[in-house]
Coordinates of C-alpha atoms and ligand atoms in Angstrom, one line a residue:
M1 CA -8.1 -5.1 12.0
V2 CA -4.8 -3.3 12.5
E3 CA -2.0 -5.8 13.4
P4 CA 0.9 -3.9 14.8
L5 CA 4.3 -5.0 13.6
A6 CA 7.3 -4.1 15.8
P7 CA 7.4 -0.2 15.6
R8 CA 9.5 1.6 13.0
T9 CA 10.1 -1.4 10.9
H10 CA 9.1 -0.8 7.3
S11 CA 12.3 -0.9 5.3
L12 CA 11.2 2.0 3.0
L13 CA 11.4 4.4 5.9
S14 CA 15.1 3.5 6.6
D15 CA 15.9 3.2 2.8
H16 CA 14.6 6.8 2.3
K17 CA 16.0 8.2 5.8
V18 CA 12.5 9.4 6.8
P19 CA 12.8 11.1 10.2
L20 CA 10.2 10.1 12.9
G21 CA 10.5 12.8 15.3
I22 CA 9.3 16.5 15.3
F23 CA 11.4 19.4 14.0
I24 CA 11.8 22.5 16.0
G25 CA 14.4 25.3 15.6
G26 CA 16.4 23.3 13.2
A27 CA 16.6 20.0 15.4
W28 CA 14.8 16.7 15.2
E29 CA 13.5 15.7 18.5
E30 CA 11.8 12.6 20.1
T31 CA 8.9 13.5 22.4
G32 CA 9.0 10.2 24.4
R33 CA 5.4 9.5 23.2
E34 CA 4.3 7.9 19.8
F35 CA 1.4 7.2 17.7
S36 CA 1.2 4.6 14.8
V37 CA 1.0 5.2 11.1
V38 CA -0.9 2.6 9.1
N39 CA -0.6 1.5 5.5
P40 CA -4.3 1.5 4.3
S41 CA -3.5 -1.2 1.6
T42 CA -2.6 -3.7 4.3
G43 CA -3.9 -2.3 7.6
S44 CA -0.5 -2.9 9.1
V45 CA 1.4 -0.4 11.2
I46 CA 4.4 0.9 9.3
A47 CA 5.8 3.4 11.6
S48 CA 5.6 5.0 15.1
V49 CA 6.1 8.7 15.0
S50 CA 6.7 11.2 17.8
D51 CA 3.5 12.6 19.3
G52 CA 3.8 16.3 20.0
D53 CA 1.7 18.2 22.5
A54 CA 0.8 21.7 23.2
S55 CA 4.1 22.5 24.9
D56 CA 5.9 21.2 21.7
A57 CA 3.7 23.4 19.6
V58 CA 4.4 26.5 21.5
R59 CA 8.1 25.9 21.3
A60 CA 7.7 25.3 17.5
L61 CA 6.0 28.8 17.5
D62 CA 8.9 30.3 19.7
A63 CA 11.4 29.0 17.0
A64 CA 9.2 30.4 14.2
V65 CA 8.9 33.9 16.0
A66 CA 12.7 34.0 16.6
A67 CA 13.5 33.3 13.0
Q68 CA 11.0 35.7 11.5
D69 CA 12.9 38.9 11.3
D70 CA 15.9 37.4 9.7
W71 CA 13.8 35.4 7.3
R72 CA 11.7 38.5 6.2
A73 CA 15.0 40.4 5.8
M74 CA 16.8 38.0 3.6
A75 CA 17.4 39.3 0.1
P76 CA 14.8 38.1 -2.4
R77 CA 17.6 36.6 -4.6
A78 CA 19.1 34.7 -1.5
R79 CA 15.6 33.4 -0.6
A80 CA 14.9 32.4 -4.2
N81 CA 18.3 30.7 -4.5
L82 CA 17.3 28.6 -1.5
F83 CA 14.0 27.7 -3.2
H84 CA 15.8 26.7 -6.2
A85 CA 18.2 24.4 -4.3
A86 CA 15.3 22.8 -2.4
H87 CA 13.5 22.2 -5.7
R88 CA 16.6 20.4 -7.2
L89 CA 16.9 18.2 -4.2
L90 CA 13.2 17.4 -4.1
E91 CA 13.4 16.5 -7.8
S92 CA 16.3 14.2 -7.0
R93 CA 14.2 12.3 -4.5
A94 CA 11.0 11.8 -6.6
D95 CA 11.2 8.0 -6.1
A96 CA 11.5 8.2 -2.4
F97 CA 8.6 10.6 -2.0
A98 CA 6.4 8.5 -4.3
D99 CA 7.1 5.4 -2.2
I100 CA 6.4 7.1 1.1
M101 CA 3.2 8.8 -0.2
T102 CA 1.8 5.4 -1.5
L103 CA 3.0 3.6 1.7
E104 CA 1.1 5.9 4.0
S105 CA -1.8 7.1 2.0
G106 CA -2.5 3.9 -0.3
K107 CA -2.8 6.0 -3.4
P108 CA -1.6 4.2 -6.6
R109 CA 2.2 5.0 -7.0
A110 CA 1.5 6.6 -10.5
E111 CA -0.8 9.1 -8.7
S112 CA 1.9 9.8 -6.1
V113 CA 4.5 10.4 -8.9
G114 CA 2.0 12.8 -10.6
E115 CA 1.1 14.6 -7.2
F116 CA 4.8 14.9 -6.4
A117 CA 5.6 16.5 -9.8
L118 CA 2.8 19.0 -9.5
S119 CA 3.9 19.7 -5.8
I120 CA 7.5 20.6 -6.7
G121 CA 6.0 22.6 -9.6
F122 CA 4.5 24.8 -6.9
F123 CA 7.9 25.2 -5.2
Q124 CA 9.5 26.2 -8.6
W125 CA 6.8 28.6 -9.5
Y126 CA 7.1 30.4 -6.1
A127 CA 10.9 30.6 -6.3
E128 CA 10.2 32.5 -9.7
Q129 CA 7.8 34.9 -7.8
I130 CA 10.1 35.8 -4.9
A131 CA 11.9 38.6 -6.7
H132 CA 8.8 40.0 -8.1
I133 CA 7.0 41.1 -4.9
H134 CA 6.3 44.7 -5.7
G135 CA 4.9 47.7 -4.1
T136 CA 3.5 50.8 -5.8
Y137 CA 4.2 54.6 -5.9
S138 CA 1.7 57.3 -6.8
S139 CA 0.4 60.6 -5.9
S140 CA -2.4 61.4 -3.4
S141 CA -5.7 62.8 -5.0
N142 CA -5.0 66.4 -4.1
G143 CA -1.2 66.1 -5.0
G144 CA -0.2 67.0 -1.5
F145 CA 1.7 64.0 -0.6
R146 CA 2.9 60.5 -2.1
V147 CA 1.2 57.1 -1.6
M148 CA 3.7 54.3 -1.5
T149 CA 2.8 50.7 -0.7
T150 CA 5.1 47.7 0.2
K151 CA 4.3 44.1 0.6
Q152 CA 5.4 42.5 4.0
P153 CA 4.8 38.9 5.2
V154 CA 2.0 38.4 7.6
G155 CA 4.2 36.8 10.1
P156 CA 4.6 33.3 11.7
A157 CA 2.0 30.9 10.1
L158 CA 0.5 27.6 11.0
L159 CA -0.1 25.3 8.1
I160 CA -2.6 22.5 8.8
T161 CA -3.0 19.8 6.1
P162 CA -5.2 16.7 5.3
W163 CA -4.2 13.2 4.4
N164 CA -5.6 13.0 1.0
F165 CA -2.8 14.9 -0.9
P166 CA -0.1 14.6 1.7
M167 CA 2.7 16.2 -0.5
L168 CA 0.7 18.8 -2.5
M169 CA -1.0 20.4 0.4
N170 CA 2.4 21.0 2.3
A171 CA 4.1 22.2 -0.8
R172 CA 1.3 24.5 -1.8
K173 CA 1.1 26.1 1.4
G174 CA 4.6 26.0 2.4
G175 CA 5.8 27.4 -0.9
A176 CA 3.7 30.3 -0.7
A177 CA 4.2 31.1 2.9
L178 CA 8.0 30.8 2.7
A179 CA 8.3 32.7 -0.5
A180 CA 6.3 35.5 0.9
G181 CA 8.8 35.7 3.9
C182 CA 6.7 34.0 6.7
T183 CA 8.3 31.4 9.0
V184 CA 6.0 28.3 9.4
V185 CA 4.9 25.5 11.6
F186 CA 3.6 22.6 9.7
K187 CA 0.9 20.3 11.1
S188 CA 0.3 17.5 8.8
A189 CA -2.4 15.0 9.1
S190 CA -1.8 12.1 11.7
E191 CA -2.6 9.5 9.0
T192 CA 0.3 10.8 6.7
P193 CA 3.1 12.5 8.8
L194 CA 5.8 10.6 7.0
T195 CA 5.7 12.6 3.7
A196 CA 5.7 15.8 5.5
A197 CA 8.7 14.7 7.5
L198 CA 10.6 13.9 4.3
F199 CA 9.7 17.1 2.8
V200 CA 10.9 19.2 6.0
A201 CA 14.0 17.1 6.1
T202 CA 14.6 18.0 2.4
L203 CA 14.1 21.7 3.1
E204 CA 16.5 21.6 6.0
E205 CA 19.2 19.9 3.9
A206 CA 18.7 22.5 1.1
G207 CA 19.7 25.1 3.7
F208 CA 16.6 26.7 5.1
P209 CA 17.8 28.4 8.3
A210 CA 16.8 26.9 11.7
G211 CA 13.4 28.0 12.9
V212 CA 12.1 29.1 9.5
V213 CA 10.5 25.5 9.0
N214 CA 9.1 23.7 11.9
L215 CA 7.0 20.5 12.0
I216 CA 4.7 18.9 14.6
H217 CA 3.1 15.7 14.4
T218 CA 0.2 14.9 17.0
S219 CA -2.5 12.4 17.6
N220 CA -4.8 15.3 19.1
S221 CA -4.9 18.1 16.5
A222 CA -7.1 20.2 18.6
S223 CA -4.6 20.2 21.5
I224 CA -2.1 22.0 19.3
S225 CA -4.2 24.3 17.3
A226 CA -6.0 25.8 20.1
P227 CA -3.0 27.1 22.1
L228 CA -1.3 28.4 18.9
L229 CA -4.4 30.3 17.9
A230 CA -4.6 31.7 21.5
D231 CA -1.0 33.0 21.2
P232 CA -0.9 36.5 19.7
R233 CA 2.4 35.9 18.1
L234 CA 0.8 33.5 15.5
R235 CA -0.3 35.8 12.7
K236 CA -1.7 33.4 10.1
V237 CA -3.5 30.1 9.9
S238 CA -3.9 28.2 6.6
F239 CA -6.1 25.1 6.8
T240 CA -7.2 22.6 4.3
G241 CA -9.7 20.0 5.5
S242 CA -13.3 19.6 6.4
T243 CA -15.7 22.5 6.7
G244 CA -16.6 21.7 10.2
V245 CA -13.0 21.8 11.5
G246 CA -12.4 24.9 9.3
S247 CA -15.3 26.6 11.1
T248 CA -13.9 25.8 14.6
L249 CA -10.5 27.3 13.7
L250 CA -12.2 30.4 12.2
E251 CA -13.8 31.0 15.6
Q252 CA -10.5 30.4 17.4
A253 CA -8.7 32.7 15.1
A254 CA -11.4 35.5 15.6
R255 CA -10.1 36.1 19.2
N256 CA -6.8 37.3 18.0
I257 CA -8.0 38.6 14.6
V258 CA -5.6 36.1 13.0
N259 CA -5.4 36.1 9.1
T260 CA -6.9 33.0 7.9
S261 CA -7.0 30.9 4.6
M262 CA -9.4 28.0 4.5
E263 CA -9.6 25.3 1.8
L264 CA -12.6 23.3 2.8
G265 CA -15.1 20.6 1.6
G266 CA -16.8 20.5 -1.8
D267 CA -19.8 19.2 -3.6
G268 CA -18.7 19.5 -7.2
P269 CA -21.3 19.3 -9.9
F270 CA -19.9 17.7 -13.2
V271 CA -22.5 18.9 -15.8
V272 CA -22.6 17.2 -19.2
L273 CA -24.9 19.1 -21.6
D274 CA -26.6 17.7 -24.6
D275 CA -23.9 19.0 -27.2
A276 CA -21.0 17.6 -25.1
D277 CA -18.2 15.3 -26.4
V278 CA -19.6 12.2 -24.5
D279 CA -16.4 10.2 -24.8
L280 CA -14.3 13.0 -23.5
A281 CA -16.8 13.7 -20.6
V282 CA -16.8 10.0 -19.7
R283 CA -13.0 9.9 -19.6
E284 CA -12.6 13.1 -17.5
A285 CA -15.5 12.0 -15.1
V286 CA -13.7 8.7 -14.4
N287 CA -10.6 10.5 -13.6
C288 CA -12.5 13.3 -11.6
K289 CA -14.5 10.8 -9.6
F290 CA -12.2 7.9 -9.0
R291 CA -8.7 9.6 -8.7
N292 CA -7.5 9.1 -5.1
A293 CA -10.4 6.7 -4.7
G294 CA -12.8 9.6 -4.7
Q295 CA -11.1 11.2 -1.7
A296 CA -10.6 14.7 -3.2
C297 CA -12.4 17.9 -2.4
V298 CA -12.7 18.7 -6.0
A299 CA -14.2 15.3 -6.9
A300 CA -17.2 15.1 -9.2
N301 CA -19.8 14.7 -6.4
R302 CA -23.0 15.0 -8.5
I303 CA -22.6 13.9 -12.3
I304 CA -25.6 16.0 -13.8
L305 CA -26.6 14.6 -17.3
H306 CA -28.6 16.3 -19.9
R307 CA -31.4 13.7 -20.7
D308 CA -30.5 13.7 -24.4
I309 CA -27.0 12.1 -23.6
A310 CA -27.7 10.5 -20.3
E311 CA -28.3 6.9 -21.5
E312 CA -24.9 7.0 -23.7
F313 CA -23.0 8.6 -20.9
T314 CA -24.1 6.2 -18.2
E315 CA -23.5 3.1 -20.3
K316 CA -20.1 4.1 -21.2
F317 CA -19.3 5.5 -17.8
V318 CA -20.3 2.2 -16.0
A319 CA -18.2 0.2 -18.5
A320 CA -15.1 2.4 -17.8
A321 CA -15.5 2.3 -14.0
G322 CA -16.1 -1.5 -14.1
K323 CA -12.6 -1.7 -15.7
L324 CA -10.8 0.1 -12.9
E325 CA -8.4 -2.2 -11.1
V326 CA -8.5 -1.9 -7.4
G327 CA -5.7 -3.0 -5.1
D328 CA -2.3 -2.0 -3.4
G329 CA -0.9 1.1 -4.9
F330 CA 2.4 -0.4 -5.3
D331 CA 1.0 -2.8 -8.0
A332 CA 1.5 -1.0 -11.3
S333 CA -1.8 -2.0 -12.8
V334 CA -3.8 -0.7 -9.9
V335 CA -5.7 2.7 -10.5
V336 CA -7.9 2.7 -7.5
G337 CA -6.3 2.3 -4.0
P338 CA -7.9 1.9 -0.6
L339 CA -9.8 4.4 1.5
I340 CA -7.7 6.0 4.2
N341 CA -9.1 3.9 7.1
A342 CA -11.7 1.4 8.2
R343 CA -14.0 4.2 9.3
Q344 CA -14.1 5.8 6.0
R345 CA -14.8 2.3 4.3
D346 CA -17.5 1.6 6.6
R347 CA -19.0 5.0 6.2
T348 CA -19.1 4.6 2.5
G349 CA -21.0 1.1 3.0
H350 CA -23.5 3.1 5.0
L351 CA -23.9 5.9 2.5
V352 CA -24.6 3.5 -0.4
E353 CA -27.2 1.8 1.7
D354 CA -28.8 5.1 2.6
F355 CA -28.8 6.2 -1.0
Q356 CA -30.8 3.3 -2.0
S357 CA -33.1 3.0 1.0
A358 CA -33.9 6.8 1.6
A359 CA -33.2 8.4 -1.7
G360 CA -34.4 5.5 -4.0
A361 CA -31.1 5.3 -6.0
T362 CA -30.4 2.4 -8.4
L363 CA -27.2 0.6 -8.0
L364 CA -25.5 0.3 -11.4
L365 CA -22.0 -1.0 -10.4
G366 CA -20.1 -2.2 -7.3
G367 CA -21.7 -1.1 -3.9
K368 CA -19.7 -3.0 -1.3
A369 CA -16.4 -3.1 0.6
I370 CA -13.9 -5.6 -0.7
D371 CA -13.2 -8.5 1.5
R372 CA -9.4 -8.4 1.9
D373 CA -6.8 -6.9 4.2
G374 CA -6.7 -3.1 3.9
F375 CA -9.7 -0.6 3.3
F376 CA -10.9 -1.3 0.0
F377 CA -14.4 -0.3 -1.5
E378 CA -15.6 -1.3 -5.0
P379 CA -15.7 1.5 -7.6
T380 CA -19.6 2.3 -7.4
V381 CA -22.0 3.9 -9.7
M382 CA -25.5 4.9 -8.7
S383 CA -28.4 6.6 -10.5
F384 CA -30.7 8.9 -8.6
P385 CA -34.5 9.3 -9.6
D386 CA -34.6 13.0 -8.6
K387 CA -32.3 15.5 -7.1
K388 CA -34.2 16.9 -4.1
H389 CA -33.0 14.6 -1.4
D390 CA -30.6 16.0 1.4
F391 CA -28.2 13.3 0.5
C392 CA -27.5 15.0 -2.8
N393 CA -25.4 17.5 -1.1
D394 CA -23.3 15.2 1.2
E395 CA -19.6 15.2 0.3
I396 CA -19.3 11.5 -0.7
F397 CA -15.4 11.3 -0.5
A398 CA -15.3 7.9 -1.7
P399 CA -15.3 5.9 -5.1
V400 CA -19.1 6.4 -5.5
A401 CA -20.3 8.1 -8.5
A402 CA -23.8 9.7 -8.2
L403 CA -25.6 10.3 -11.6
Y404 CA -28.6 12.6 -12.0
T405 CA -30.6 13.5 -15.1
V406 CA -31.9 16.9 -16.1
D407 CA -34.3 18.1 -18.9
S408 CA -32.7 21.5 -19.7
V409 CA -29.6 23.8 -19.3
A410 CA -31.5 25.9 -16.9
E411 CA -32.3 22.9 -14.7
A412 CA -28.8 21.8 -14.8
L413 CA -27.6 25.2 -13.6
E414 CA -30.1 25.5 -10.8
F415 CA -29.3 21.9 -9.5
A416 CA -25.4 22.6 -9.8
N417 CA -25.8 25.8 -7.7
D418 CA -28.2 24.2 -5.1
T419 CA -25.5 23.6 -2.5
H420 CA -23.8 25.4 0.4
Y421 CA -20.5 24.5 -0.9
G422 CA -18.8 26.2 -3.8
L423 CA -15.3 24.8 -4.6
A424 CA -15.0 23.3 -8.1
A425 CA -17.6 22.7 -10.8
Y426 CA -17.2 21.1 -14.2
L427 CA -19.0 21.8 -17.5
F428 CA -18.9 19.8 -20.7
T429 CA -20.3 21.5 -23.9
R430 CA -19.0 22.3 -27.4
D431 CA -20.7 25.7 -27.4
I432 CA -18.3 28.4 -26.5
S433 CA -21.0 30.9 -25.6
R434 CA -22.8 28.3 -23.2
A435 CA -19.4 27.6 -21.7
V436 CA -18.7 31.2 -20.9
A437 CA -22.2 32.3 -19.8
L438 CA -22.6 29.2 -17.5
S439 CA -19.1 29.4 -16.1
E440 CA -20.0 33.1 -15.0
R441 CA -23.2 31.9 -13.4
L442 CA -21.8 28.8 -11.5
D443 CA -21.4 29.8 -7.9
F444 CA -18.0 28.2 -7.5
G445 CA -14.4 29.3 -6.9
M446 CA -13.3 27.2 -10.1
V447 CA -14.9 25.9 -13.2
G448 CA -13.4 23.2 -15.4
V449 CA -14.6 23.6 -19.0
N450 CA -14.2 20.3 -20.9
R451 CA -11.7 19.0 -18.3
G452 CA -12.0 17.2 -14.9
I453 CA -8.6 18.2 -13.5
M454 CA -7.6 21.8 -12.9
A455 CA -4.6 21.9 -10.4
E456 CA -1.8 24.1 -11.6
P457 CA 0.9 26.1 -9.7
A458 CA 0.1 29.4 -11.6
A459 CA -3.7 29.1 -11.1
P460 CA -5.7 30.4 -8.1
F461 CA -7.2 27.3 -6.4
G462 CA -10.0 27.8 -3.8
G463 CA -13.7 28.0 -3.2
V464 CA -16.5 30.2 -2.1
K465 CA -19.5 29.9 0.3
S466 CA -18.7 26.9 2.8
S467 CA -15.8 25.8 0.7
G468 CA -13.5 28.3 2.2
L469 CA -11.7 31.7 2.0
G470 CA -8.7 32.7 0.0
R471 CA -6.7 31.1 -2.7
E472 CA -3.6 28.9 -3.0
G473 CA -1.4 29.1 -6.1
G474 CA -1.0 31.8 -8.7
H475 CA -0.3 35.4 -7.5
E476 CA -3.3 35.2 -5.2
G477 CA -1.6 32.4 -3.2
L478 CA 1.3 34.6 -2.4
E479 CA -0.9 37.5 -1.7
D480 CA -2.6 35.3 1.0
F481 CA 0.6 35.5 3.1
L482 CA 1.4 39.1 2.4
E483 CA 0.1 42.3 4.0
T484 CA 0.1 45.6 2.0
K485 CA 1.6 48.5 4.1
Y486 CA 0.9 52.0 3.1
I487 CA 3.4 54.7 3.6
A488 CA 2.3 58.4 3.3
L489 CA 5.1 60.6 2.4
T490 CA 5.1 64.4 2.5
V491 CA 7.1 65.9 -0.2
D492 CA 7.8 69.5 0.1
E493 CA 7.7 70.7 -3.6
S494 CA 9.3 74.0 -2.6
S495 CA 12.4 72.3 -1.1
F496 CA 14.5 72.7 -4.3
E497 CA 13.2 76.1 -5.4
Ligands
LIG501 P1 -10.2 17.1 8.7 O1 -10.8 18.4 8.8 O2 -10.6 16.1 9.7 O3 -8.5 17.1 8.9 C1 -7.7 18.0 8.2 C2 -6.6 18.4 9.0 O4 -7.1 19.1 10.3 C3 -5.7 17.2 9.6 O5 -4.3 17.6 9.7 C4 -6.3 17.0 11.0 O6 -5.4 16.3 11.8 C5 -6.6 18.4 11.5 N1 -7.7 18.5 12.4 C6 -8.7 17.9 12.7 N2 -9.4 18.3 13.8 C7 -8.8 19.5 14.1 C8 -9.0 20.5 15.1 N3 -10.0 20.3 16.0 N4 -8.0 21.4 15.1 C9 -7.2 21.5 14.4 N5 -6.8 20.6 13.4 C10 -7.6 19.6 13.3 O7 -10.4 16.7 7.3 P2 -10.0 15.3 6.6 O8 -11.1 14.2 6.9 O9 -8.7 14.7 7.0 O10 -9.9 15.7 5.1 C11 -11.0 15.7 4.3 C12 -11.6 17.1 4.1 O11 -10.7 17.9 3.5 C13 -12.7 16.9 3.0 O12 -13.9 17.7 3.5 C14 -12.2 17.6 1.9 O13 -13.1 18.1 1.0 C15 -11.3 18.7 2.5 N6 -10.3 19.0 1.5 C16 -10.2 20.2 0.9 C17 -9.4 20.6 0.0 C18 -9.4 22.0 -0.5 O14 -8.4 22.5 -1.1 N7 -10.5 22.7 -0.5 C19 -8.3 19.8 -0.3 C20 -8.3 18.5 0.3 C21 -9.2 18.1 1.2

């Protein structure tokens, strides 16, 4: 039950000067309407933020369009200097960001600190790329003219982000878009608008020109995205979230042939072969499954164990999961926080019941919501008798680990690929040939070999099949916000004769 406090009262918000309005054309505005933000660890309202509507969104796009030409034309060194200034300012506010991230998302503070460090790493990495956006120069096939290419920003971009990594998603998308020379409208998740607001306020203070960065909060996301995608001036939408919403946005984007990047859901197989280092696999599986209370698109969704190591792995994994302390993320001993809201907690309870009744799964640990304020669920481990049930491919998105046993490497590969998703897969083996051959045959955008965490600024993050389109991070992430322009140049070879 959410018990409202007087609005805008949490002291951390005033301590860290978090704006509560929307940001358009270089100015913070109140809209006169508000929605509440809740701390998932307590169920209490911590803030009321301005609720933007379609007309606010269109004004944000007006500002982004007006700023686009000057932003594109800014010298690469000047743009990079702004990025470096922003990186330094962000770094100096690490504590404030960690507080706000934990307050509104519930994640353990140590995880907020880690996510923040990774996030500003993206900003730093993109700062270093700005002066290295190059074109090419070559001769046509028949030698009759020259082929020149140059890279240009795709244009004003809408960046829609989810609540599970409230800083990382904004920094990763924003870093790439702004480095490429695009102006942006951020639309962060209604559950976590405060981290996005602090981020945008920091960019403003670092000196990003008015209109280059804009921010809309809304309690009704569709009412914002639909008019923006219908507006031909919007040239890019980059979305991270569920496959269902991603598919709707793709349909809307199709009308104006808007450039799209989609980071969607996952059904990550975590494969442990018979020759694996089991202790390492257990450690990485605990991290990969229970980090952020399992609310990660790259979480281990199906833990697939070769029969020869299944018993040892299961025993050690259940023991390790049983030691995970659950609670308020501000408590330093806590490693598993709450789910984002009551709906997700209740959905997890139903999922665990269905796994048992319909798929015949055995409960090895946990299995219920925790009876206290906030939206907590016990770290849970379940073992499945077979792998053919439809439930096997649901994205669990909760601290519930699903274990399966297979009899051969071929069976592990077949089961791993048996999903319409294709984001992250994990593989544990000591055999380098197996690692390479299987990595090549896993139908996923990313494969972690003997590791359960892969996020890295220089690496291209993204999925195939229903997990999305495009990549974030690495050179590929920058390319997603750039168009290649080809200039054909006639050269009269006789002109100097
Ligand atoms: P969601 O799709 O409901 O919401 C994501 C964002 O889209 C939020 O900002 C939300 O307000 C907005 N949104 C919702 N409906 C919309 C609509 N009709 N039009 C425009 N915007 C809309 O997803 P969620 O439940 O908040 O996040 C969890 C999902 O995100 C999971 O499926 C997870 O796997 C995925 N995810 C993917 C990645 C990745 O990089 N592939 C990373 C994190 C999360």
